[in-house]
Tab-separated table of N, CA, C and O in Angstrom:
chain	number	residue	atom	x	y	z
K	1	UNK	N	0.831	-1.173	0.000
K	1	UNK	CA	0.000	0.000	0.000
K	1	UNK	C	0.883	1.247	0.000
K	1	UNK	O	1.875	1.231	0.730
K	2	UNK	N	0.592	2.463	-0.840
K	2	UNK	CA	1.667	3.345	-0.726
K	2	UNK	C	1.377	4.264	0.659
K	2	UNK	O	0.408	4.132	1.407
K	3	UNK	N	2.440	5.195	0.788
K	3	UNK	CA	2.038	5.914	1.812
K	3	UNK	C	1.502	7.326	1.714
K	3	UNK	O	1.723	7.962	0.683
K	4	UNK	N	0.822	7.861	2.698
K	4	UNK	CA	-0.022	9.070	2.360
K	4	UNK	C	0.349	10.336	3.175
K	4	UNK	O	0.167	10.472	4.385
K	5	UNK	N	0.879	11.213	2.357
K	5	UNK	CA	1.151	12.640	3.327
K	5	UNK	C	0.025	13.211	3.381
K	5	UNK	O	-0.790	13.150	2.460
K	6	UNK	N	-0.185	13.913	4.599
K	6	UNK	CA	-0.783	14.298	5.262
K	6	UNK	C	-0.205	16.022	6.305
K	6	UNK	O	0.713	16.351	7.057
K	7	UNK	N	-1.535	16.696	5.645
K	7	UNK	CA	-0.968	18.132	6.062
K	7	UNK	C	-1.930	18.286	6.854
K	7	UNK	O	-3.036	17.746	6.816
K	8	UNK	N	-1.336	19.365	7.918
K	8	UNK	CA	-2.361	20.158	8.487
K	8	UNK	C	-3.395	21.316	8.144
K	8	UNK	O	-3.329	22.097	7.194
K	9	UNK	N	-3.980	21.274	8.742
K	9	UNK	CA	-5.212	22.311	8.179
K	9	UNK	C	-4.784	23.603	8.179
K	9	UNK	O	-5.247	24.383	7.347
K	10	UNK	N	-3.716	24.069	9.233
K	10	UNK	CA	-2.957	25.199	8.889
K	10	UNK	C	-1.646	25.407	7.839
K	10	UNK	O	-1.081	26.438	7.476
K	11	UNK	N	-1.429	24.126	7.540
K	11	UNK	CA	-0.389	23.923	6.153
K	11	UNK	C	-1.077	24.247	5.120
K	11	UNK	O	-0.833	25.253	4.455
K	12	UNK	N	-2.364	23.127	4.779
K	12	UNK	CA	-2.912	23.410	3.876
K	12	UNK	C	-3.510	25.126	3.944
K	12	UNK	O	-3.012	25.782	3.029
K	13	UNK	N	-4.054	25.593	4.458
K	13	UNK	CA	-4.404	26.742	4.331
K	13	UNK	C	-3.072	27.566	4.034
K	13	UNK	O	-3.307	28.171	2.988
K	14	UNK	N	-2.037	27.813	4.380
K	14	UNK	CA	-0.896	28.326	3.925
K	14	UNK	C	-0.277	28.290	2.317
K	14	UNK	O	0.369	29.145	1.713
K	15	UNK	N	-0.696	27.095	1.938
K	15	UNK	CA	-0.427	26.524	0.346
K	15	UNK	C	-1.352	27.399	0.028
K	15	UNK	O	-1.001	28.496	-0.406
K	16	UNK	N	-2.220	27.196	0.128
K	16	UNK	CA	-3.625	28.083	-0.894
K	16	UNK	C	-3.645	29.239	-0.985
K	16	UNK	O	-3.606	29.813	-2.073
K	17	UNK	N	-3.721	29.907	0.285
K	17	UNK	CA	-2.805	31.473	0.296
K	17	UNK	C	-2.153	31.632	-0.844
K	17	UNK	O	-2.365	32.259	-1.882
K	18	UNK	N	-1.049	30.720	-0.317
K	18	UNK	CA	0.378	31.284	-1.653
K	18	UNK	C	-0.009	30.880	-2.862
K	18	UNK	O	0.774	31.199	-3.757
K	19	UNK	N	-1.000	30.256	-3.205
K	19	UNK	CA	-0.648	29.744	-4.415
K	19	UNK	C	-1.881	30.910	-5.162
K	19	UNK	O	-1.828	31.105	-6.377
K	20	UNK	N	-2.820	31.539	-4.400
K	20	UNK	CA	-3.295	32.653	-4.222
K	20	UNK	C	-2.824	33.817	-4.601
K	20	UNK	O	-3.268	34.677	-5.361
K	21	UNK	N	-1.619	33.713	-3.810
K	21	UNK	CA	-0.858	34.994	-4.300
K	21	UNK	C	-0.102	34.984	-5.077
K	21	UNK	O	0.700	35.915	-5.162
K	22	UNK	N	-0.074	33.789	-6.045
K	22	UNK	CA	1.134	33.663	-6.928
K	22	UNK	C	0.417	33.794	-7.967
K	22	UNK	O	1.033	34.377	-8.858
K	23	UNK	N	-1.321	33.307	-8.421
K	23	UNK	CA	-1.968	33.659	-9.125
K	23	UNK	C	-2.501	35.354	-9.439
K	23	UNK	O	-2.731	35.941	-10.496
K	24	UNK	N	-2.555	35.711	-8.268
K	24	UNK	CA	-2.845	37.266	-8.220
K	24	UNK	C	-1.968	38.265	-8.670
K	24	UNK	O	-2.403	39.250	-9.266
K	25	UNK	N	-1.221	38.165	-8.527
K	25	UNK	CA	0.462	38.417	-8.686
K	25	UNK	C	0.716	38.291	-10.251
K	25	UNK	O	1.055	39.277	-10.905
K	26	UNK	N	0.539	37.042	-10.823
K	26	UNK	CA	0.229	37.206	-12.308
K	26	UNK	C	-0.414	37.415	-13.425
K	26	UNK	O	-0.240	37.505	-14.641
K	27	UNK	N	-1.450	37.477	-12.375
K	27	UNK	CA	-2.938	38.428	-13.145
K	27	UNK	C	-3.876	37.160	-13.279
K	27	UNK	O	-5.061	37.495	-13.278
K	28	UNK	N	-3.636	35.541	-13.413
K	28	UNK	CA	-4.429	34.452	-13.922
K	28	UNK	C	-5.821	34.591	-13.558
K	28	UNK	O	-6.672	34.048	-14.261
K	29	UNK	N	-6.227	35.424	-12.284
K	29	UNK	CA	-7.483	35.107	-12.455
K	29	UNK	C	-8.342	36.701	-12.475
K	29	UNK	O	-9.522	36.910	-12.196
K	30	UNK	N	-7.406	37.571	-12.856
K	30	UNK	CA	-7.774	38.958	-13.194
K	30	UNK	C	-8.827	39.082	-13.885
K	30	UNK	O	-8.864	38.662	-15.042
K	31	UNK	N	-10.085	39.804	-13.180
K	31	UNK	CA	-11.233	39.953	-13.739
K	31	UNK	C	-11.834	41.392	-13.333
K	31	UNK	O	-13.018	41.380	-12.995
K	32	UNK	N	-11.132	42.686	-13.324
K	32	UNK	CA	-11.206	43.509	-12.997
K	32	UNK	C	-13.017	43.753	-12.871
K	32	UNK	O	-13.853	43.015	-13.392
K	33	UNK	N	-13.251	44.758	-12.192
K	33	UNK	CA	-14.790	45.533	-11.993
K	33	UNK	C	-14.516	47.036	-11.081
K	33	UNK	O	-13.704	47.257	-10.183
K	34	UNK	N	-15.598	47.981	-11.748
K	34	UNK	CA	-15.556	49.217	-11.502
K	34	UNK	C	-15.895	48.691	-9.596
K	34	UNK	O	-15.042	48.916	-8.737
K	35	UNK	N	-17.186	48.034	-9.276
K	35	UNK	CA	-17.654	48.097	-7.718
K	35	UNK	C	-17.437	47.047	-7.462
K	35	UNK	O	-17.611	46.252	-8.386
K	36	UNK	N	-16.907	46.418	-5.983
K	36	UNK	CA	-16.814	44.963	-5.381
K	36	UNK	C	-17.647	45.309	-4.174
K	36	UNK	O	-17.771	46.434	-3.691
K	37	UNK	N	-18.165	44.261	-3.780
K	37	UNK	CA	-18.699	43.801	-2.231
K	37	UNK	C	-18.194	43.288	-1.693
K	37	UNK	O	-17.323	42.765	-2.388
K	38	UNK	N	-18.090	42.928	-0.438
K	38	UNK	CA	-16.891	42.462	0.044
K	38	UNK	C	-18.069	42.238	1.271
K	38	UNK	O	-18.437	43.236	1.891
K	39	UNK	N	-18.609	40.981	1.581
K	39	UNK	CA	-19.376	40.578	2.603
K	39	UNK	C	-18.922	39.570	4.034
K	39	UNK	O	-18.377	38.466	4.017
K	40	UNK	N	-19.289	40.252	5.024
K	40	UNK	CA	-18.538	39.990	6.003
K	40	UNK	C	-19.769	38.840	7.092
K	40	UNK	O	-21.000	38.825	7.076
K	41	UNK	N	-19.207	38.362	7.573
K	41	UNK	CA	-20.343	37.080	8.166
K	41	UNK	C	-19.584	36.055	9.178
K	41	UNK	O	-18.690	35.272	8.858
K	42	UNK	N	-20.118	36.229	10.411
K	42	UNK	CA	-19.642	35.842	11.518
K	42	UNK	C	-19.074	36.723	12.717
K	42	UNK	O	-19.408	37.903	12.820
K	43	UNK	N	-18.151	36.078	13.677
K	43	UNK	CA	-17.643	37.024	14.808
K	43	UNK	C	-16.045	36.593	14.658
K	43	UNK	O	-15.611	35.837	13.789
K	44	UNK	N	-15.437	37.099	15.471
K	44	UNK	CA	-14.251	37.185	15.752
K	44	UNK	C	-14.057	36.328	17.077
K	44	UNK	O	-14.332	36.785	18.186
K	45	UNK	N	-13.525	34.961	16.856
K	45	UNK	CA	-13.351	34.285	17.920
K	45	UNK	C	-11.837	34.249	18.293
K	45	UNK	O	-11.330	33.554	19.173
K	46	UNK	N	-11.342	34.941	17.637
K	46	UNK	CA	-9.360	35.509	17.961
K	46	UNK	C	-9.538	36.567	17.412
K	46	UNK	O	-10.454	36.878	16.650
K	47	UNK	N	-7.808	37.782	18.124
K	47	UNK	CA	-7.858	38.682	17.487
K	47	UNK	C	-6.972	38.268	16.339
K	47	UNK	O	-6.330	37.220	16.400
K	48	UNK	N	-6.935	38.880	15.540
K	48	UNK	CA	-6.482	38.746	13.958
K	48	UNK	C	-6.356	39.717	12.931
K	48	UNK	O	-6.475	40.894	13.272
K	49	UNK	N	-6.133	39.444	11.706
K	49	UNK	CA	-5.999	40.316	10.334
K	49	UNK	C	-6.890	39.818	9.184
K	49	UNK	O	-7.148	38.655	8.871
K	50	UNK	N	-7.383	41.210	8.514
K	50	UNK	CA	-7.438	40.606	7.409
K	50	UNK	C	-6.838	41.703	6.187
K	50	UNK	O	-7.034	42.879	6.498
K	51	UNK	N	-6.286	41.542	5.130
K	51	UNK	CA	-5.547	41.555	4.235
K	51	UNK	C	-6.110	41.619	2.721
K	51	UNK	O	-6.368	40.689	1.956
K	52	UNK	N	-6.204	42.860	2.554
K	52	UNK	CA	-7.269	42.750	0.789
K	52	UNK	C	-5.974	43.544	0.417
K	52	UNK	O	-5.192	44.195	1.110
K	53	UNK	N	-6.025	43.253	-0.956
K	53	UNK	CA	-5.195	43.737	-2.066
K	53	UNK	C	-5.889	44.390	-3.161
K	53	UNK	O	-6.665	43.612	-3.716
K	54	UNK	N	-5.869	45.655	-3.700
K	54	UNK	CA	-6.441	46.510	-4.449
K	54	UNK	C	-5.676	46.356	-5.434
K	54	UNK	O	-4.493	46.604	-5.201
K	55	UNK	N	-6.132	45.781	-7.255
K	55	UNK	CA	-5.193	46.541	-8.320
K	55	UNK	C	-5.930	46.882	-9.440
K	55	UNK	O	-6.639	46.128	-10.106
K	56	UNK	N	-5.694	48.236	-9.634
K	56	UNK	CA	-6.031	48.763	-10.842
K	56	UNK	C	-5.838	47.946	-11.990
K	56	UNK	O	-4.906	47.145	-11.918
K	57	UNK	N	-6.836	47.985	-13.534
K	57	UNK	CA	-6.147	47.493	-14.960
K	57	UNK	C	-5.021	48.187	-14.623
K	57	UNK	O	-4.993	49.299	-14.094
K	58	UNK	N	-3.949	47.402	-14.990
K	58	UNK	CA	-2.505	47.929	-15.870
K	58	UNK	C	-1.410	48.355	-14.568
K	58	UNK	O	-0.181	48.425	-14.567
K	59	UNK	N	-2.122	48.529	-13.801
K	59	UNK	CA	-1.005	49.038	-12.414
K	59	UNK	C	-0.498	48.689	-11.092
K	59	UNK	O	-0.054	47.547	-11.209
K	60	UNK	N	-0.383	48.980	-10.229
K	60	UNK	CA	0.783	48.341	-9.050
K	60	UNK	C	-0.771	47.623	-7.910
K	60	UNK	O	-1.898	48.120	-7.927
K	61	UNK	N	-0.448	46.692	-7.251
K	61	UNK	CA	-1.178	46.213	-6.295
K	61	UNK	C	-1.007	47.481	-4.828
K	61	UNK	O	-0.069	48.263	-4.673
K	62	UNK	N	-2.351	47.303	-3.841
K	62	UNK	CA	-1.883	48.152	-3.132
K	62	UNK	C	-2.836	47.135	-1.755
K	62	UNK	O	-3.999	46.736	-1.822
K	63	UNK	N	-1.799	46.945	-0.561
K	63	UNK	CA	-2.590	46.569	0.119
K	63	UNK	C	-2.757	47.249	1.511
K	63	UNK	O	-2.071	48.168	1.960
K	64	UNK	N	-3.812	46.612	2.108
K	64	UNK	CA	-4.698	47.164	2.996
K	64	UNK	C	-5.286	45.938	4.329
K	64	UNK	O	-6.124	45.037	4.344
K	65	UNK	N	-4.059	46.676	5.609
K	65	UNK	CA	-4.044	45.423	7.365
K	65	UNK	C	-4.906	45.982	7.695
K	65	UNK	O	-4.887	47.213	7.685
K	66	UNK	N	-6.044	45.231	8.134
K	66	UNK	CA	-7.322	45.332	9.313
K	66	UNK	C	-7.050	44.680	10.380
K	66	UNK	O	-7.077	43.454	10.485
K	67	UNK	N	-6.732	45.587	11.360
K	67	UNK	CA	-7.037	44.463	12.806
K	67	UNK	C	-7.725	44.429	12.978
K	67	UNK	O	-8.489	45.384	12.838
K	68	UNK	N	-8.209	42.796	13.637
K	68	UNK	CA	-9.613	42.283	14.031
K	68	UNK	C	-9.625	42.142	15.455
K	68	UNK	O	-8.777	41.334	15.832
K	69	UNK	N	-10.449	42.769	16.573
K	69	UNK	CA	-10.112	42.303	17.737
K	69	UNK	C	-11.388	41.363	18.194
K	69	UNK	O	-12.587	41.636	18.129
K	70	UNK	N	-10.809	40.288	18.631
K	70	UNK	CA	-11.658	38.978	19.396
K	70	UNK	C	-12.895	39.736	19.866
K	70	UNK	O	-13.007	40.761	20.539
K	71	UNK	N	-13.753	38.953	19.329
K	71	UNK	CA	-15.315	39.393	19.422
K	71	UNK	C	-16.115	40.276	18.590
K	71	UNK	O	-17.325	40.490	18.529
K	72	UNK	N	-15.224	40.678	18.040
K	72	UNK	CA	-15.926	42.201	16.947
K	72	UNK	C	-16.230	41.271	15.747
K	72	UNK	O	-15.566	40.749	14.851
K	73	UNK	N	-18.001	41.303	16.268
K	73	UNK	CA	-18.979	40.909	15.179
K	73	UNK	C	-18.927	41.253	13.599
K	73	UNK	O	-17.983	41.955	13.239
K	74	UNK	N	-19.871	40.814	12.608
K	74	UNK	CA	-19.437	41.390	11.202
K	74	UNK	C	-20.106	42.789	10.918
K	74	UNK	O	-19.577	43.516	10.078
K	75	UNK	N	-21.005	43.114	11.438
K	75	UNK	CA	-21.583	44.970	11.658
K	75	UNK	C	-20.160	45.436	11.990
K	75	UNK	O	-19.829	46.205	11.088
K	76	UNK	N	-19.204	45.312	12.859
K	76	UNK	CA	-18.221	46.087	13.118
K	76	UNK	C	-16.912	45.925	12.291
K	76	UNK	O	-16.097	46.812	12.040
K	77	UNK	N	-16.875	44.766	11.959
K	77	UNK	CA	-16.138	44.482	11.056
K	77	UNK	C	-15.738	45.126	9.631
K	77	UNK	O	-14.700	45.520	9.100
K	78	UNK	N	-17.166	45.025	9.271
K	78	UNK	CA	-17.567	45.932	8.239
K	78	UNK	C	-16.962	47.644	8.145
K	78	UNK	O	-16.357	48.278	7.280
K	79	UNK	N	-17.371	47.894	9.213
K	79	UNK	CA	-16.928	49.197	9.486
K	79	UNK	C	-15.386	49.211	9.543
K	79	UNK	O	-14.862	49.730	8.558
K	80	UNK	N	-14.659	48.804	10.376
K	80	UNK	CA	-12.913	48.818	10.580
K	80	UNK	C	-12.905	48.687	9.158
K	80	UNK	O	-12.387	49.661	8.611
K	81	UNK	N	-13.236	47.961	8.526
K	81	UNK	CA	-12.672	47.479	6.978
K	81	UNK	C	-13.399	48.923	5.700
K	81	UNK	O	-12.907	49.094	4.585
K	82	UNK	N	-14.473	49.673	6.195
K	82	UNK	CA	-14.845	50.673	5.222
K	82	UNK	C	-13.213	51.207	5.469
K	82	UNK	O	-12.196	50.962	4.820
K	83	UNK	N	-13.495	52.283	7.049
K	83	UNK	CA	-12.585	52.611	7.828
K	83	UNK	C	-11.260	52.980	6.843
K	83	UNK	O	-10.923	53.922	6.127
K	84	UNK	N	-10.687	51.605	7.262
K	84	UNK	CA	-9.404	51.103	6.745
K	84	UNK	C	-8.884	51.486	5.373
K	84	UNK	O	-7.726	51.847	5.165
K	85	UNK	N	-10.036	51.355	4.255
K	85	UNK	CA	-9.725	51.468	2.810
K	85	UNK	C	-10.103	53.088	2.887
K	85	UNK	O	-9.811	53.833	1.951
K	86	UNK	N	-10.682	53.500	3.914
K	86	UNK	CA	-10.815	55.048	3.313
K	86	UNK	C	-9.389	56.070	4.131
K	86	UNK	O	-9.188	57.252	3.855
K	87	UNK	N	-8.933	55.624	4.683
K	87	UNK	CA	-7.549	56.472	5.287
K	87	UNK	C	-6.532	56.177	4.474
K	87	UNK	O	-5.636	56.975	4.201
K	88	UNK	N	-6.634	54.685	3.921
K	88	UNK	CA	-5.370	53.832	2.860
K	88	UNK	C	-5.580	55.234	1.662
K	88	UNK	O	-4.716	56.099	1.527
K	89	UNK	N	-6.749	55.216	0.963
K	89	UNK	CA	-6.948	55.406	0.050
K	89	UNK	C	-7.253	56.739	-0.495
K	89	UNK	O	-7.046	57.047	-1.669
K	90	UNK	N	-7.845	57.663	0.566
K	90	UNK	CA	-8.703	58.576	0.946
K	90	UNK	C	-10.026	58.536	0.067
K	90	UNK	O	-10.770	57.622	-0.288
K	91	UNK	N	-10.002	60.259	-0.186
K	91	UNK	CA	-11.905	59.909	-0.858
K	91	UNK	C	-11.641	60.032	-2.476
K	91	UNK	O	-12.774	60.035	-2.958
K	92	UNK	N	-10.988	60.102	-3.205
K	92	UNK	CA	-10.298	60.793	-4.474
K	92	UNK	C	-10.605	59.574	-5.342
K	92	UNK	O	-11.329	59.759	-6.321
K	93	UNK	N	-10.057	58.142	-5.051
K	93	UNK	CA	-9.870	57.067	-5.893
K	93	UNK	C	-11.192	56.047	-5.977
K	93	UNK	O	-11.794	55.631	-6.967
K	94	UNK	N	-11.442	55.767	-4.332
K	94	UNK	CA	-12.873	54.621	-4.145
K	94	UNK	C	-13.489	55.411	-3.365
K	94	UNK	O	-13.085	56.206	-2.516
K	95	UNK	N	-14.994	54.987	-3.897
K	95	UNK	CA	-16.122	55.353	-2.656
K	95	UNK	C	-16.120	53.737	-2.059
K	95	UNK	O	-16.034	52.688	-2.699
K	96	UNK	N	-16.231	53.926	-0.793
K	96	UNK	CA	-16.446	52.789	0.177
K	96	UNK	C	-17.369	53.534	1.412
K	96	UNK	O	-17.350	54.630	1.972
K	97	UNK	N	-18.375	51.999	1.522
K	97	UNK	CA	-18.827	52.455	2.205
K	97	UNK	C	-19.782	51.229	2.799
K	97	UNK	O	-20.022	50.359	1.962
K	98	UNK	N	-20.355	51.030	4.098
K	98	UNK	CA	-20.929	49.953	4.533
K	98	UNK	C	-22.600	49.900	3.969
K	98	UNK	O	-23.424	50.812	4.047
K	99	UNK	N	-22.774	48.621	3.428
K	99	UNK	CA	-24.242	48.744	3.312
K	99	UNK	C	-24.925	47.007	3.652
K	99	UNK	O	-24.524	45.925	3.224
K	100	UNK	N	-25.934	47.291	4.465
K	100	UNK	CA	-26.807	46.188	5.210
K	100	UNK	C	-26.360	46.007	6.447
K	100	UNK	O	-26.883	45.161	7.173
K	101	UNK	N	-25.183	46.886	6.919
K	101	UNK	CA	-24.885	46.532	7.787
K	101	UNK	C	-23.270	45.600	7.683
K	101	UNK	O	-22.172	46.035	8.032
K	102	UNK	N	-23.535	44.421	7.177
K	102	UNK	CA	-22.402	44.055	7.332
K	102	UNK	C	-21.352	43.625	5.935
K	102	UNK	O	-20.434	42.811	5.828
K	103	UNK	N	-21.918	44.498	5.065
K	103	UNK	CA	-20.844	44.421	3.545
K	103	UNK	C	-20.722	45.676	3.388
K	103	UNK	O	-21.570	46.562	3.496
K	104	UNK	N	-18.849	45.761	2.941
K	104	UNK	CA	-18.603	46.655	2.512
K	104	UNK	C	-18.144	46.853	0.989
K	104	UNK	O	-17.358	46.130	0.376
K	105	UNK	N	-18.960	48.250	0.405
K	105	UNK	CA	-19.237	48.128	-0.991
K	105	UNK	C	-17.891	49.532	-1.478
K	105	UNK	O	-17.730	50.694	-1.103
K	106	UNK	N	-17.160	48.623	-2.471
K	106	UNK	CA	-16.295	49.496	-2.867
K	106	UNK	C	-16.308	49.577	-4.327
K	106	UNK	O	-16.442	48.605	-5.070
K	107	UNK	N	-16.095	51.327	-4.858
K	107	UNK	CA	-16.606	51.817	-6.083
K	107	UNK	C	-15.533	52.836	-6.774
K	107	UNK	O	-15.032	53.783	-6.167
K	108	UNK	N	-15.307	52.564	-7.881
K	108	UNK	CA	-14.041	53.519	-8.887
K	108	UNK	C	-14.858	54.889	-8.616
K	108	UNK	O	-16.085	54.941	-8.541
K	109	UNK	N	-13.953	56.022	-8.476
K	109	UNK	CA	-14.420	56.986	-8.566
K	109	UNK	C	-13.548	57.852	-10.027
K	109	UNK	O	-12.538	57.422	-10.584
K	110	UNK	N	-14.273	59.096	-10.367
K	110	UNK	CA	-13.933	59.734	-11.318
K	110	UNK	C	-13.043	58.479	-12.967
K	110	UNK	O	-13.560	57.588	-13.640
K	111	UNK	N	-11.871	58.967	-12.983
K	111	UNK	CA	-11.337	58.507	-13.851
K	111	UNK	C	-10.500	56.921	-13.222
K	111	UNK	O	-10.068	56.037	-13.961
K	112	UNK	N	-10.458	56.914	-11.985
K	112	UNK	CA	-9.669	55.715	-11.181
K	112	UNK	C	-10.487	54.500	-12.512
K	112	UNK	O	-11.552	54.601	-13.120
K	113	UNK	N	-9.347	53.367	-12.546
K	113	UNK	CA	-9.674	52.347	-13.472
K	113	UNK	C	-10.335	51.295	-13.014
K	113	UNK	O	-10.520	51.181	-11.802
K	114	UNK	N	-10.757	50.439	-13.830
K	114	UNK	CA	-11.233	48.982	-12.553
K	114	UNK	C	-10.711	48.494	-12.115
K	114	UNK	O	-9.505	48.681	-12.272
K	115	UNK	N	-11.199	47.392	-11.140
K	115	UNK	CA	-9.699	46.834	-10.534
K	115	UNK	C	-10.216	45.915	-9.504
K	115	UNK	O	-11.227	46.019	-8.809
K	116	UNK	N	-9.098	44.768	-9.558
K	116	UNK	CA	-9.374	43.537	-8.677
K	116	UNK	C	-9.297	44.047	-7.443
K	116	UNK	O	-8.612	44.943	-6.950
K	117	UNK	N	-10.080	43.353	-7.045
K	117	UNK	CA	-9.893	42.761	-5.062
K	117	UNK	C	-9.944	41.488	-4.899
K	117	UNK	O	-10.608	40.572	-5.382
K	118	UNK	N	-8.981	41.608	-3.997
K	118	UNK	CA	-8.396	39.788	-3.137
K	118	UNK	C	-8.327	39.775	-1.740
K	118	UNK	O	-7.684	40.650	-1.161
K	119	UNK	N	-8.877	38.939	-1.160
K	119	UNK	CA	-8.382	38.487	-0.314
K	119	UNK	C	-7.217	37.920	0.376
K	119	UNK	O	-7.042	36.710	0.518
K	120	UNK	N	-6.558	38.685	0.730
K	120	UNK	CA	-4.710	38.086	0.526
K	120	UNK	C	-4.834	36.824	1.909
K	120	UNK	O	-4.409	35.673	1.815
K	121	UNK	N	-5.489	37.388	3.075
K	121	UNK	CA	-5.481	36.331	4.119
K	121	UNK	C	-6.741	36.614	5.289
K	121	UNK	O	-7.228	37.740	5.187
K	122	UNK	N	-7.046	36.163	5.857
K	122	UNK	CA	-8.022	36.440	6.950
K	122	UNK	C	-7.286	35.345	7.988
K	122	UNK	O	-7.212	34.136	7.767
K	123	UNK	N	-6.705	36.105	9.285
K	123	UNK	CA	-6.292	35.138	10.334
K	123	UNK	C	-7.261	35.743	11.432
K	123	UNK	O	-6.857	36.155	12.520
K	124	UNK	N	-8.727	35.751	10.983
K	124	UNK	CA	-9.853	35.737	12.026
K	124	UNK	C	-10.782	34.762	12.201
K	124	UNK	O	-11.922	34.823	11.740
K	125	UNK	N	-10.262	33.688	12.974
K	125	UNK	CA	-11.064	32.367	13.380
K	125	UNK	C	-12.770	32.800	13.716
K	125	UNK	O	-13.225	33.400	14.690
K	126	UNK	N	-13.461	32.256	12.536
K	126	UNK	CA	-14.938	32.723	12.741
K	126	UNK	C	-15.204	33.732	11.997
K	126	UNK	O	-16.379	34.076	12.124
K	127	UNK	N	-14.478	34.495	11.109
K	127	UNK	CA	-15.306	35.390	10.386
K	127	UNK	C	-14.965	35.036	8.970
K	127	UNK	O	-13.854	34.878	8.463
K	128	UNK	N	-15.905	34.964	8.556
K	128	UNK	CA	-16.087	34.620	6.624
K	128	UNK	C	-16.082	35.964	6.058
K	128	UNK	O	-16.368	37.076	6.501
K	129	UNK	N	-15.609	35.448	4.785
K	129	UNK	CA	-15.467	37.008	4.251
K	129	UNK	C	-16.016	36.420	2.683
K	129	UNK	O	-16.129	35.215	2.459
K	130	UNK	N	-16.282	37.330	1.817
K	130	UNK	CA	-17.068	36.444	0.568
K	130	UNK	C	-17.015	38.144	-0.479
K	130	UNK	O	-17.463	39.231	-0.114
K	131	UNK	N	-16.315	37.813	-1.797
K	131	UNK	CA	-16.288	38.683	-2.445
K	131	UNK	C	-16.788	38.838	-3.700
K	131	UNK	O	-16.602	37.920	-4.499
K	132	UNK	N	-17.584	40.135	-4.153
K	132	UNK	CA	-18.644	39.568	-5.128
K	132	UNK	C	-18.600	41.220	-5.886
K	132	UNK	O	-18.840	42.327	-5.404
K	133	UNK	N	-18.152	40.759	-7.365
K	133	UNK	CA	-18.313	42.176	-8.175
K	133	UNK	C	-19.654	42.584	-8.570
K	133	UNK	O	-20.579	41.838	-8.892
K	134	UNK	N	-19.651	43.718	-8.516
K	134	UNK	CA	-21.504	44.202	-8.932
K	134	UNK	C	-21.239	45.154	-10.280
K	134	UNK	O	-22.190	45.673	-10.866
């Protein structure tokens, strides 16, 4: 019988990441859009990060650390993460902004181009994150 490697669930999650970012990085699954959603769902059962990457058609990636602190539901979540992309970014490039409560909706402004969003990592045990172009 042959033998079987066997990873951990934090290995495997580490591979996928990278192999994540090695795709992103080369554009393979580049599908730019003027607005993304970015829906947030669950709590924060550790404190943690999460990690989105902004790139314009044609130009440099730009990313963007959220601390998550243990317990901060996805209503608040939402918010740190509007928050976050609007000090990164200011008001000039994206409108961002929370809607339902717990998704945050981000939008090209003026001449700014379209442009991917990724999820680079979420190390917040319990909160889902789910990204959806409109």
């Amino acid at each position: 019988m042959g033998s079987r490697t066997v990873f951990s669930r934090a290995t495997r999650s580490s591979l996928c990441t990278l192999v994540l970012a090695l795709a992103v990085a080369s554009g393979a699954f580049a599908n730019p859009s003027n607005k993304w959603r970015v829906e947030m769902d669950g709590r924060a059962k550790v404190d943690g990060e999460i990690e989105l990457s902004l790139t314009p058609e044609g130009g440099p990636s730009s990313t963007v650390v959220i601390a998550i602190p243990k317990g901060t539901g996805e209503n608040s979540v939402a918010r740190l993460t509007r928050d976050a992309l609007r000090q990164h970014f200011g008001k000039d490039v994206y409108h961002v902004e929370v809607d339902d409560g717990e998704d945050v909706l981000v939008k090209k402004r003026g001449s700014t181009r379209d442009f991917d969003l990724v999820v680079v990592r979420n190390t917040v045990d319990g909160l889902r994150i789910h990204l959806q172009r409109e």
